[in-house]
Amino acid sequence: FQEGVSAAAAPRRRRGGTASRRSMINRMRKSSYGSGATSKPAKPASTAFYEELFNRFKDSEDSDSIGPDGMEKLCEAIDVDPADVLMLVFAWCLGASQMGYFSREEWLSAVAKLGDVTSEAELKERAEEIHKSSLREPEALRELHQFAHKFCREERKKNIDVGSARIMLKLLLEPLYEEHVESLSRFLEQHAEVGKRGVSMDEWTMLLQFCREISPDCDNFQDDGAWPLLLDDYVEWRREETERERERE
């Protein structure tokens, strides 16, 4: 994620099949002059501002996307670190299909979720509000969590690599489930099998449910529950870790 949002990531072809987005409603204003003639309708301030930002940060004069270089400049303009969770929130709001890139269509669709903004500071504030809301609303967090898997996944691959999974867990779930995230991150780093194949969407989705339902010490975990093998292995590892900690005490 850090490499993709900053300029370090190598460009990849866009993936198709992005989720449908809500259509953006343009509100037009009319102005009358003298004999009743009307001027050309003006675009809403929010749309005009989004277009101004896009044109400022797009790759080149004739480009139809903001790439890694423009992304870094955008981050500077709104005072957000490229590795901050807010950049993932932006990508989610836009329905972005490729890490490190925003197309014109994706960027202008932001007005539907981020609303009427007229400054960089206000744009950042809206993203912060949406992020805070996702931490309060289970369904919003579930959607953002699933988007992160799709966003980090390489083209034609079904799993995300362990490094990306650990970064996303920290960004998305650490504010709510810090103890879980710290332990799961160590497990993923040490689990050789997962390191080879990565984390599937089903496993990724169940990680969030696991954090919500299971205590950090895994005392309420049912061995006969319908959890993926990855989490069965994690619980076994976690219990062994807990036992070793008790022995050291």
Tab-separated table of C-alpha atoms in Angstrom:
chain	number	residue	atom	x	y	z
A	1	PHE	CA	0.000	0.000	0.000
A	2	GLN	CA	2.759	2.415	0.917
A	3	GLU	CA	4.580	1.679	-2.342
A	4	GLY	CA	1.422	1.907	-4.426
A	5	VAL	CA	0.227	5.221	-3.072
A	6	SER	CA	3.683	6.758	-3.207
A	7	ALA	CA	5.654	6.802	-6.434
A	8	ALA	CA	7.551	3.587	-5.764
A	9	ALA	CA	5.048	1.122	-7.186
A	10	ALA	CA	5.354	-0.062	-10.772
A	11	PRO	CA	2.258	0.657	-12.911
A	12	ARG	CA	-0.122	-2.233	-13.447
A	13	ARG	CA	-2.943	-2.588	-15.941
A	14	ARG	CA	-6.351	-1.708	-14.646
A	15	ARG	CA	-8.673	-4.475	-13.556
A	16	GLY	CA	-12.148	-4.548	-14.985
A	17	GLY	CA	-15.401	-5.272	-13.232
A	18	THR	CA	-15.381	-2.453	-10.707
A	19	ALA	CA	-18.447	-2.090	-8.529
A	20	SER	CA	-21.234	0.095	-9.795
A	21	ARG	CA	-21.166	3.627	-8.440
A	22	ARG	CA	-23.883	6.033	-7.598
A	23	SER	CA	-24.413	8.514	-10.417
A	24	MET	CA	-23.344	12.079	-9.654
A	25	ILE	CA	-26.200	14.615	-9.783
A	26	ASN	CA	-25.214	17.922	-11.331
A	27	ARG	CA	-27.061	20.934	-9.972
A	28	MET	CA	-27.060	23.764	-12.482
A	29	ARG	CA	-27.623	27.422	-11.737
A	30	LYS	CA	-29.102	29.897	-14.220
A	31	SER	CA	-28.410	33.612	-14.312
A	32	SER	CA	-30.602	36.129	-16.154
A	33	TYR	CA	-29.305	39.173	-17.948
A	34	GLY	CA	-31.152	42.215	-19.372
A	35	SER	CA	-33.749	40.981	-21.893
A	36	GLY	CA	-34.145	37.572	-20.258
A	37	ALA	CA	-31.275	35.763	-21.964
A	38	THR	CA	-29.568	33.202	-19.725
A	39	SER	CA	-25.856	32.607	-19.388
A	40	LYS	CA	-24.268	29.173	-19.650
A	41	PRO	CA	-25.237	27.214	-16.505
A	42	ALA	CA	-22.426	27.114	-13.971
A	43	LYS	CA	-21.185	23.851	-12.500
A	44	PRO	CA	-21.656	23.265	-8.780
A	45	ALA	CA	-18.745	24.552	-6.740
A	46	SER	CA	-17.908	21.046	-5.523
A	47	THR	CA	-17.659	19.588	-9.030
A	48	ALA	CA	-15.566	22.515	-10.233
A	49	PHE	CA	-13.183	22.101	-7.296
A	50	TYR	CA	-12.762	18.366	-7.910
A	51	GLU	CA	-12.022	19.061	-11.571
A	52	GLU	CA	-9.516	21.760	-10.646
A	53	LEU	CA	-7.709	19.335	-8.324
A	54	PHE	CA	-7.710	16.587	-10.936
A	55	ASN	CA	-6.248	18.871	-13.590
A	56	ARG	CA	-3.605	20.046	-11.147
A	57	PHE	CA	-2.383	16.567	-10.233
A	58	LYS	CA	-3.027	14.444	-13.331
A	59	ASP	CA	-0.025	12.825	-15.000
A	60	SER	CA	0.208	15.165	-18.003
A	61	GLU	CA	-1.769	17.694	-20.011
A	62	ASP	CA	-3.607	15.025	-21.997
A	63	SER	CA	-3.703	12.369	-19.279
A	64	ASP	CA	-6.929	10.927	-17.934
A	65	SER	CA	-5.574	9.772	-14.582
A	66	ILE	CA	-3.665	10.830	-11.493
A	67	GLY	CA	-0.627	8.555	-11.160
A	68	PRO	CA	1.965	7.965	-8.408
A	69	ASP	CA	3.705	11.328	-8.913
A	70	GLY	CA	0.429	13.227	-8.845
A	71	MET	CA	-0.682	11.170	-5.857
A	72	GLU	CA	2.308	12.353	-3.863
A	73	LYS	CA	1.533	15.967	-4.759
A	74	LEU	CA	-2.106	15.434	-3.800
A	75	CYS	CA	-1.005	14.086	-0.419
A	76	GLU	CA	1.136	17.171	0.124
A	77	ALA	CA	-1.737	19.472	-0.830
A	78	ILE	CA	-4.183	17.917	1.639
A	79	ASP	CA	-1.493	17.305	4.288
A	80	VAL	CA	-1.895	13.514	4.431
A	81	ASP	CA	0.897	10.956	4.601
A	82	PRO	CA	0.761	8.630	1.548
A	83	ALA	CA	0.648	5.630	3.903
A	84	ASP	CA	-2.198	7.063	6.009
A	85	VAL	CA	-5.522	5.241	6.163
A	86	LEU	CA	-7.197	8.343	4.691
A	87	MET	CA	-5.685	7.525	1.290
A	88	LEU	CA	-7.365	4.128	1.457
A	89	VAL	CA	-10.617	5.869	2.426
A	90	PHE	CA	-10.264	8.149	-0.609
A	91	ALA	CA	-9.729	5.128	-2.846
A	92	TRP	CA	-12.796	3.432	-1.343
A	93	CYS	CA	-14.977	6.509	-1.850
A	94	LEU	CA	-13.828	6.708	-5.462
A	95	GLY	CA	-14.190	2.988	-6.130
A	96	ALA	CA	-10.589	3.055	-7.362
A	97	SER	CA	-9.596	-0.006	-9.367
A	98	GLN	CA	-5.802	0.293	-9.285
A	99	MET	CA	-3.454	1.111	-6.440
A	100	GLY	CA	-1.598	4.369	-6.959
A	101	TYR	CA	-3.960	5.662	-9.672
A	102	PHE	CA	-7.238	7.593	-9.797
A	103	SER	CA	-8.988	7.887	-13.167
A	104	ARG	CA	-10.926	11.030	-14.043
A	105	GLU	CA	-14.212	9.128	-13.804
A	106	GLU	CA	-13.304	7.746	-10.388
A	107	TRP	CA	-12.112	11.108	-9.106
A	108	LEU	CA	-15.216	13.012	-10.173
A	109	SER	CA	-17.456	10.339	-8.638
A	110	ALA	CA	-16.082	11.395	-5.241
A	111	VAL	CA	-18.601	14.234	-5.068
A	112	ALA	CA	-21.340	11.646	-4.429
A	113	LYS	CA	-19.716	10.411	-1.202
A	114	LEU	CA	-17.516	13.301	-0.100
A	115	GLY	CA	-20.074	15.957	-0.947
A	116	ASP	CA	-19.787	19.665	-1.636
A	117	VAL	CA	-16.242	20.768	-0.766
A	118	THR	CA	-14.330	23.835	-1.900
A	119	SER	CA	-10.892	23.457	-0.296
A	120	GLU	CA	-8.174	20.892	0.352
A	121	ALA	CA	-8.725	21.183	4.098
A	122	GLU	CA	-12.433	20.473	3.723
A	123	LEU	CA	-11.709	17.473	1.496
A	124	LYS	CA	-9.460	16.023	4.194
A	125	GLU	CA	-12.091	16.695	6.862
A	126	ARG	CA	-14.739	14.789	4.888
A	127	ALA	CA	-12.424	11.799	4.497
A	128	GLU	CA	-11.713	11.874	8.237
A	129	GLU	CA	-15.443	11.943	8.963
A	130	ILE	CA	-16.047	8.932	6.720
A	131	HIS	CA	-13.208	7.032	8.376
A	132	LYS	CA	-14.540	7.757	11.867
A	133	SER	CA	-18.000	6.705	10.722
A	134	SER	CA	-16.628	3.393	9.433
A	135	LEU	CA	-15.226	2.664	12.895
A	136	ARG	CA	-18.682	3.188	14.410
A	137	GLU	CA	-20.761	1.414	11.771
A	138	PRO	CA	-20.105	-2.343	11.356
A	139	GLU	CA	-21.418	-2.535	7.797
A	140	ALA	CA	-19.303	0.406	6.621
A	141	LEU	CA	-16.178	-1.136	8.142
A	142	ARG	CA	-16.996	-4.478	6.511
A	143	GLU	CA	-17.258	-2.792	3.098
A	144	LEU	CA	-14.018	-0.856	3.571
A	145	HIS	CA	-12.282	-4.008	4.825
A	146	GLN	CA	-13.356	-6.005	1.761
A	147	PHE	CA	-12.416	-3.161	-0.582
A	148	ALA	CA	-8.893	-3.168	0.874
A	149	HIS	CA	-8.415	-6.800	-0.190
A	150	LYS	CA	-9.541	-6.105	-3.763
A	151	PHE	CA	-7.486	-2.916	-3.911
A	152	CYS	CA	-4.251	-4.596	-2.770
A	153	ARG	CA	-4.658	-7.715	-4.874
A	154	GLU	CA	-2.382	-8.023	-7.876
A	155	GLU	CA	-3.954	-8.512	-11.277
A	156	ARG	CA	-5.325	-12.025	-11.891
A	157	LYS	CA	-4.536	-13.104	-8.326
A	158	LYS	CA	-7.099	-14.158	-5.728
A	159	ASN	CA	-4.982	-13.627	-2.624
A	160	ILE	CA	-3.099	-10.672	-1.183
A	161	ASP	CA	0.455	-11.090	0.035
A	162	VAL	CA	1.176	-11.244	3.752
A	163	GLY	CA	2.969	-7.895	3.776
A	164	SER	CA	-0.076	-6.097	2.374
A	165	ALA	CA	-2.388	-7.995	4.729
A	166	ARG	CA	-0.387	-6.902	7.772
A	167	ILE	CA	-0.335	-3.261	6.650
A	168	MET	CA	-4.090	-3.254	5.972
A	169	LEU	CA	-4.889	-4.889	9.314
A	170	LYS	CA	-2.924	-2.165	11.089
A	171	LEU	CA	-4.557	0.640	9.105
A	172	LEU	CA	-8.134	-0.622	9.357
A	173	LEU	CA	-8.513	-2.624	12.553
A	174	GLU	CA	-5.846	-1.496	15.002
A	175	PRO	CA	-7.957	1.432	16.316
A	176	LEU	CA	-10.634	-1.070	17.415
A	177	TYR	CA	-8.763	-4.332	17.955
A	178	GLU	CA	-5.185	-3.413	18.786
A	179	GLU	CA	-4.327	-6.589	20.723
A	180	HIS	CA	-5.797	-8.820	18.030
A	181	VAL	CA	-3.975	-6.989	15.242
A	182	GLU	CA	-0.593	-7.131	16.975
A	183	SER	CA	-0.910	-10.869	17.555
A	184	LEU	CA	-2.359	-11.687	14.126
A	185	SER	CA	0.381	-9.681	12.449
A	186	ARG	CA	3.104	-11.682	14.207
A	187	PHE	CA	1.363	-14.934	13.302
A	188	LEU	CA	1.068	-14.012	9.620
A	189	GLU	CA	4.721	-13.009	9.532
A	190	GLN	CA	5.829	-16.324	11.045
A	191	HIS	CA	3.406	-18.672	9.275
A	192	ALA	CA	5.413	-19.984	6.311
A	193	GLU	CA	2.442	-21.536	4.486
A	194	VAL	CA	0.481	-18.284	4.518
A	195	GLY	CA	3.597	-16.440	3.440
A	196	LYS	CA	3.764	-18.564	0.310
A	197	ARG	CA	0.141	-18.365	-0.792
A	198	GLY	CA	-1.140	-15.124	0.771
A	199	VAL	CA	-4.550	-14.409	2.322
A	200	SER	CA	-7.788	-15.177	0.453
A	201	MET	CA	-10.871	-12.955	0.447
A	202	ASP	CA	-12.778	-15.462	2.577
A	203	GLU	CA	-9.983	-15.549	5.156
A	204	TRP	CA	-9.701	-11.760	5.056
A	205	THR	CA	-13.442	-11.315	5.639
A	206	MET	CA	-13.413	-13.795	8.516
A	207	LEU	CA	-10.473	-12.009	10.137
A	208	LEU	CA	-12.750	-9.041	10.791
A	209	GLN	CA	-15.516	-11.263	12.152
A	210	PHE	CA	-12.969	-13.057	14.325
A	211	CYS	CA	-11.773	-9.778	15.854
A	212	ARG	CA	-15.373	-8.805	16.593
A	213	GLU	CA	-16.455	-12.087	18.167
A	214	ILE	CA	-13.405	-13.705	19.754
A	215	SER	CA	-11.536	-12.416	22.804
A	216	PRO	CA	-7.833	-11.572	22.364
A	217	ASP	CA	-6.820	-14.605	24.432
A	218	CYS	CA	-9.147	-16.797	22.293
A	219	ASP	CA	-10.796	-18.289	25.402
A	220	ASN	CA	-14.248	-18.189	23.784
A	221	PHE	CA	-13.105	-19.753	20.497
A	222	GLN	CA	-15.038	-22.915	19.632
A	223	ASP	CA	-12.826	-25.517	17.978
A	224	ASP	CA	-15.790	-26.938	16.091
A	225	GLY	CA	-16.860	-23.554	14.701
A	226	ALA	CA	-17.037	-22.751	10.991
A	227	TRP	CA	-13.782	-20.776	10.877
A	228	PRO	CA	-11.244	-21.124	8.041
A	229	LEU	CA	-8.192	-23.285	8.687
A	230	LEU	CA	-6.031	-20.166	8.858
A	231	LEU	CA	-7.826	-19.046	12.019
A	232	ASP	CA	-7.805	-22.542	13.526
A	233	ASP	CA	-4.024	-22.485	13.083
A	234	TYR	CA	-3.846	-18.977	14.513
A	235	VAL	CA	-5.769	-19.945	17.663
A	236	GLU	CA	-3.513	-22.955	18.203
A	237	TRP	CA	-0.478	-20.717	17.788
A	238	ARG	CA	-1.968	-18.051	20.093
A	239	ARG	CA	-2.682	-20.560	22.856
A	240	GLU	CA	0.862	-21.893	22.634
A	241	GLU	CA	2.173	-18.328	22.844
A	242	THR	CA	0.008	-17.650	25.897
A	243	GLU	CA	1.240	-20.822	27.577
A	244	ARG	CA	4.872	-19.880	26.973
A	245	GLU	CA	4.229	-16.420	28.421
A	246	ARG	CA	2.748	-17.983	31.566
A	247	GLU	CA	5.737	-20.283	31.947
A	248	ARG	CA	8.116	-17.322	31.727
A	249	GLU	CA	6.204	-15.586	34.509
